[in-house]
Amino acid sequence: MSNLSVEAQESHYYSEFQHNLLQGLNRRGRTSSKIKVVGNIDTFTLKTIHSNYDCIAENLKVYPTVTIYPRNYKLEGGFGGFYYADKNHIKIVDHFYIISMLAQEMRHAYQYIYFPDMYFNTSYQSVSGYLNCDVERDARAYAQDYCTIKEYWEEAKYCAQTERDFELVIQYKKLATEVGLDEQYFKHKPQKACLVSRTYHLEQESVSYLNKKYKQTEQRSVNNKKIRTLSEYVGGVVIAIVMVMYIMYWIGNLR
């Protein structure tokens, strides 16, 4: 069975895979500037998070910002982590198995940035539908594969057990609350599928570029109009002054 982490690495060497800057939101940067901790995390854990962020980021060519919250913090829906595509940002709650959670959310960044057609073509309105959708299965599988390739055996075992529990929820043999998820959240915030192309982000960049050029053209037009108005005003003042001087000269000659 293939390993998604290995596949991602190989795709950089054997395909035309290119790093997508996502209009500046997906730039490389120092890990310390990418990860923010709310509260306290011991030095060893923080170093482990940083080193794994670097590995996953280079593996997937994604560089989201991450905020890590203390263990008593609650994200909506009962999530342990959540990826905000519009900001390329991850919120994650500190956990004993935080590396797999980080890998899973960074895989969502990878889906959104490089496979938007798959990412947006997702719909669910229940915990079962959420757990069973392609993007979630892929992200969970990547997290387990990453922990396996890094030899985090205990965490990989945890991922496998969690997947078995999720399968029971998908089959309605286990309650959502038993895996920490809130069924009401998904009913109130259903996800609707949207069809976009694989080149969605390139198209968005083109639209953004055209809008920027249009605004620049408009601004130049406004500035030119102001300059013309000012020129006309100055020209009128100069003519008025010349006429006044001519009249005064004419009056002086009459005397």
Coordinates of C-alpha atoms in Angstrom, one line a residue:
M1 CA 0.0 0.0 0.0
S2 CA 1.4 3.4 -1.0
N3 CA 2.4 6.0 1.6
L4 CA 0.9 9.5 0.9
S5 CA 3.9 11.3 2.4
V6 CA 6.2 9.4 0.1
E7 CA 3.9 10.1 -2.9
A8 CA 3.9 13.8 -2.1
Q9 CA 7.7 13.9 -1.9
E10 CA 8.1 12.0 -5.2
S11 CA 5.6 14.3 -6.9
H12 CA 8.1 17.2 -6.6
Y13 CA 10.8 15.3 -8.5
Y14 CA 8.8 13.4 -11.1
S15 CA 6.2 15.8 -12.2
E16 CA 5.7 19.5 -13.0
F17 CA 4.6 20.2 -9.5
Q18 CA 5.2 23.9 -8.7
H19 CA 5.1 25.8 -5.5
N20 CA 2.0 28.0 -5.4
L21 CA 2.5 31.3 -3.5
L22 CA -1.3 31.7 -3.1
Q23 CA -1.0 35.5 -3.7
G24 CA 1.6 35.8 -0.9
L25 CA -0.3 33.7 1.7
N26 CA 1.9 30.6 1.1
R27 CA 5.4 32.0 1.2
R28 CA 8.2 30.2 2.9
G29 CA 9.3 31.7 6.2
R30 CA 11.0 31.1 9.5
T31 CA 9.1 28.5 11.5
S32 CA 9.2 30.7 14.5
S33 CA 7.2 33.4 12.6
K34 CA 4.7 30.8 11.3
I35 CA 3.8 29.2 14.6
K36 CA 2.2 31.1 17.5
V37 CA 1.5 29.5 20.9
V38 CA -1.3 30.8 23.1
G39 CA -0.4 29.8 26.7
N40 CA 2.6 27.6 27.5
I41 CA 4.1 24.5 25.8
D42 CA 7.3 22.9 27.1
T43 CA 10.4 23.5 25.1
F44 CA 10.8 19.9 23.9
T45 CA 7.2 19.7 22.5
L46 CA 7.6 23.1 20.8
K47 CA 10.9 22.0 19.1
T48 CA 9.2 18.8 18.0
I49 CA 6.3 20.8 16.5
H50 CA 8.7 23.2 14.8
S51 CA 10.8 20.4 13.2
N52 CA 7.7 18.5 12.0
Y53 CA 6.1 21.6 10.6
D54 CA 9.3 22.1 8.6
C55 CA 9.2 18.5 7.3
I56 CA 5.5 18.6 6.4
A57 CA 5.8 22.0 4.9
E58 CA 8.6 20.9 2.5
N59 CA 6.8 17.6 1.8
L60 CA 3.6 19.3 0.8
K61 CA 4.9 22.8 -0.3
V62 CA 2.5 24.5 2.1
Y63 CA 3.5 27.1 4.6
P64 CA 0.4 28.1 6.6
T65 CA 0.5 30.1 9.8
V66 CA -0.5 28.1 12.9
T67 CA -1.9 29.1 16.2
I68 CA -1.7 26.5 19.0
Y69 CA -4.2 26.8 21.9
P70 CA -4.0 25.2 25.3
R71 CA -5.8 21.9 25.9
N72 CA -8.8 23.4 27.7
Y73 CA -9.5 25.5 24.6
K74 CA -12.6 24.5 22.6
L75 CA -12.9 24.8 18.8
E76 CA -16.4 24.9 17.3
G77 CA -17.8 21.5 16.4
G78 CA -15.4 19.6 18.7
F79 CA -12.5 19.8 16.2
G80 CA -9.0 19.3 17.4
G81 CA -7.8 21.5 14.6
F82 CA -9.2 23.5 11.8
Y83 CA -7.9 24.9 8.5
Y84 CA -9.0 28.4 7.4
A85 CA -8.5 28.3 3.6
D86 CA -9.1 32.1 3.1
K87 CA -6.2 32.9 5.4
N88 CA -4.1 29.8 4.9
H89 CA -4.2 29.5 8.7
I90 CA -4.5 26.6 11.1
K91 CA -6.0 26.6 14.6
I92 CA -5.0 23.6 16.6
V93 CA -5.5 22.6 20.2
D94 CA -2.6 21.2 22.1
H95 CA -2.8 17.4 22.4
F96 CA -0.7 14.5 23.3
Y97 CA -0.8 13.4 19.6
I98 CA -0.5 16.9 18.2
I99 CA 1.9 15.9 15.3
S100 CA -0.7 13.9 13.5
M101 CA -3.3 16.7 14.0
L102 CA -0.8 19.2 12.5
A103 CA -0.1 16.9 9.6
Q104 CA -3.8 16.4 8.9
E105 CA -4.6 20.2 8.9
M106 CA -1.5 20.9 6.7
R107 CA -2.8 18.3 4.3
H108 CA -6.0 20.3 4.0
A109 CA -3.9 23.3 3.0
Y110 CA -2.3 21.1 0.4
Q111 CA -5.7 20.0 -0.9
Y112 CA -6.9 23.6 -1.1
I113 CA -3.8 25.1 -2.7
Y114 CA -3.0 22.3 -5.2
F115 CA -6.2 20.4 -5.7
P116 CA -9.0 23.0 -5.3
D117 CA -11.3 21.0 -7.6
M118 CA -11.3 18.2 -5.0
Y119 CA -11.3 20.5 -2.0
F120 CA -14.4 22.4 -3.1
N121 CA -16.3 19.4 -4.4
T122 CA -17.2 18.4 -0.9
S123 CA -20.6 18.4 0.7
Y124 CA -21.8 17.1 4.1
Q125 CA -24.4 18.0 6.7
S126 CA -23.7 15.5 9.4
V127 CA -20.7 14.1 11.3
S128 CA -21.0 10.9 9.3
G129 CA -20.9 12.7 6.0
Y130 CA -17.9 14.9 7.2
L131 CA -15.9 11.9 8.3
N132 CA -16.7 10.0 5.1
C133 CA -15.9 12.7 2.6
D134 CA -12.8 12.4 0.4
V135 CA -10.8 15.4 1.7
E136 CA -11.2 14.2 5.3
R137 CA -10.2 10.6 4.5
D138 CA -7.2 11.8 2.5
A139 CA -6.1 14.1 5.3
R140 CA -6.4 11.5 8.0
A141 CA -4.6 8.9 5.8
Y142 CA -1.8 11.4 5.2
A143 CA -1.4 12.1 8.9
Q144 CA -1.1 8.3 9.7
D145 CA 1.3 7.8 6.8
Y146 CA 3.4 10.7 8.0
C147 CA 3.6 9.4 11.5
T148 CA 4.5 5.9 10.1
I149 CA 7.3 7.3 7.9
K150 CA 8.7 9.3 10.8
E151 CA 8.4 6.2 13.1
Y152 CA 6.1 7.9 15.6
W153 CA 4.7 4.4 16.2
E154 CA 2.5 5.3 19.1
E155 CA 0.9 8.2 17.3
A156 CA 0.4 6.1 14.1
K157 CA -1.3 3.5 16.3
Y158 CA -3.5 6.2 17.7
C159 CA -4.4 7.4 14.2
A160 CA -5.3 3.8 13.2
Q161 CA -7.6 3.4 16.3
T162 CA -9.2 6.8 15.7
E163 CA -9.9 5.7 12.1
R164 CA -11.6 2.5 13.3
D165 CA -13.8 4.6 15.6
F166 CA -14.6 7.0 12.8
E167 CA -15.7 4.1 10.6
L168 CA -18.2 3.1 13.3
V169 CA -19.6 6.6 13.4
I170 CA -19.8 6.6 9.6
Q171 CA -21.8 3.4 9.8
Y172 CA -24.0 4.8 12.6
K173 CA -22.7 2.2 15.0
K174 CA -21.2 4.8 17.3
L175 CA -22.4 8.3 18.4
A176 CA -20.6 11.5 17.2
T177 CA -20.2 12.5 20.9
E178 CA -18.2 9.4 21.5
V179 CA -15.4 10.7 19.2
G180 CA -15.8 14.3 20.5
L181 CA -17.7 15.8 17.6
D182 CA -20.9 17.9 17.7
E183 CA -23.6 16.7 15.4
Q184 CA -25.6 20.0 15.8
Y185 CA -22.6 22.0 14.5
F186 CA -22.7 20.1 11.1
K187 CA -26.5 20.5 10.9
H188 CA -26.2 24.3 11.4
K189 CA -23.2 24.7 9.2
P190 CA -23.5 22.2 6.3
Q191 CA -20.9 22.2 3.6
K192 CA -22.1 22.6 0.0
A193 CA -20.1 21.3 -2.9
C194 CA -18.8 23.8 -5.5
L195 CA -17.4 23.0 -8.9
V196 CA -14.1 24.7 -9.7
S197 CA -11.2 23.8 -12.0
R198 CA -7.7 22.6 -11.0
T199 CA -6.4 26.0 -12.1
Y200 CA -8.8 27.9 -9.8
H201 CA -6.1 29.8 -8.0
L202 CA -4.4 30.9 -11.2
E203 CA -7.8 32.2 -12.4
Q204 CA -8.2 34.0 -9.1
E205 CA -4.8 35.6 -9.5
S206 CA -5.7 36.7 -13.0
V207 CA -8.9 38.3 -11.7
S208 CA -7.0 39.9 -8.9
Y209 CA -4.4 41.3 -11.3
L210 CA -7.0 42.6 -13.7
N211 CA -8.9 44.3 -10.8
K212 CA -5.7 45.8 -9.6
K213 CA -4.8 47.1 -13.1
Y214 CA -8.4 48.5 -13.5
K215 CA -8.2 50.3 -10.2
Q216 CA -4.8 51.7 -11.2
T217 CA -6.2 52.9 -14.5
E218 CA -9.1 54.5 -12.8
Q219 CA -6.8 56.2 -10.3
R220 CA -4.7 57.5 -13.1
S221 CA -7.8 58.8 -14.9
V222 CA -8.9 60.6 -11.7
N223 CA -5.4 62.0 -11.2
N224 CA -5.2 63.2 -14.8
K225 CA -8.6 64.8 -14.5
K226 CA -7.5 66.6 -11.4
I227 CA -4.3 67.8 -13.2
R228 CA -6.4 69.0 -16.1
T229 CA -8.7 70.9 -13.8
L230 CA -5.8 72.4 -11.9
S231 CA -4.1 73.4 -15.2
E232 CA -7.3 74.9 -16.5
Y233 CA -7.7 76.9 -13.2
V234 CA -4.1 78.1 -13.3
G235 CA -4.5 79.0 -16.9
G236 CA -7.6 81.0 -16.2
V237 CA -5.9 82.8 -13.3
V238 CA -2.9 83.7 -15.5
I239 CA -5.2 85.0 -18.3
A240 CA -7.1 87.1 -15.7
I241 CA -3.9 88.6 -14.4
V242 CA -2.7 89.4 -17.9
M243 CA -6.0 91.1 -18.7
V244 CA -5.9 93.1 -15.5
M245 CA -2.3 94.2 -16.2
Y246 CA -3.3 95.2 -19.8
I247 CA -6.3 97.2 -18.6
M248 CA -4.1 99.0 -16.0
Y249 CA -1.5 99.7 -18.7
W250 CA -4.2 101.0 -21.0
I251 CA -5.7 103.3 -18.3
G252 CA -2.2 104.6 -17.5
N253 CA -1.7 105.5 -21.1
L254 CA -5.0 107.4 -21.2
R255 CA -3.7 109.6 -18.4

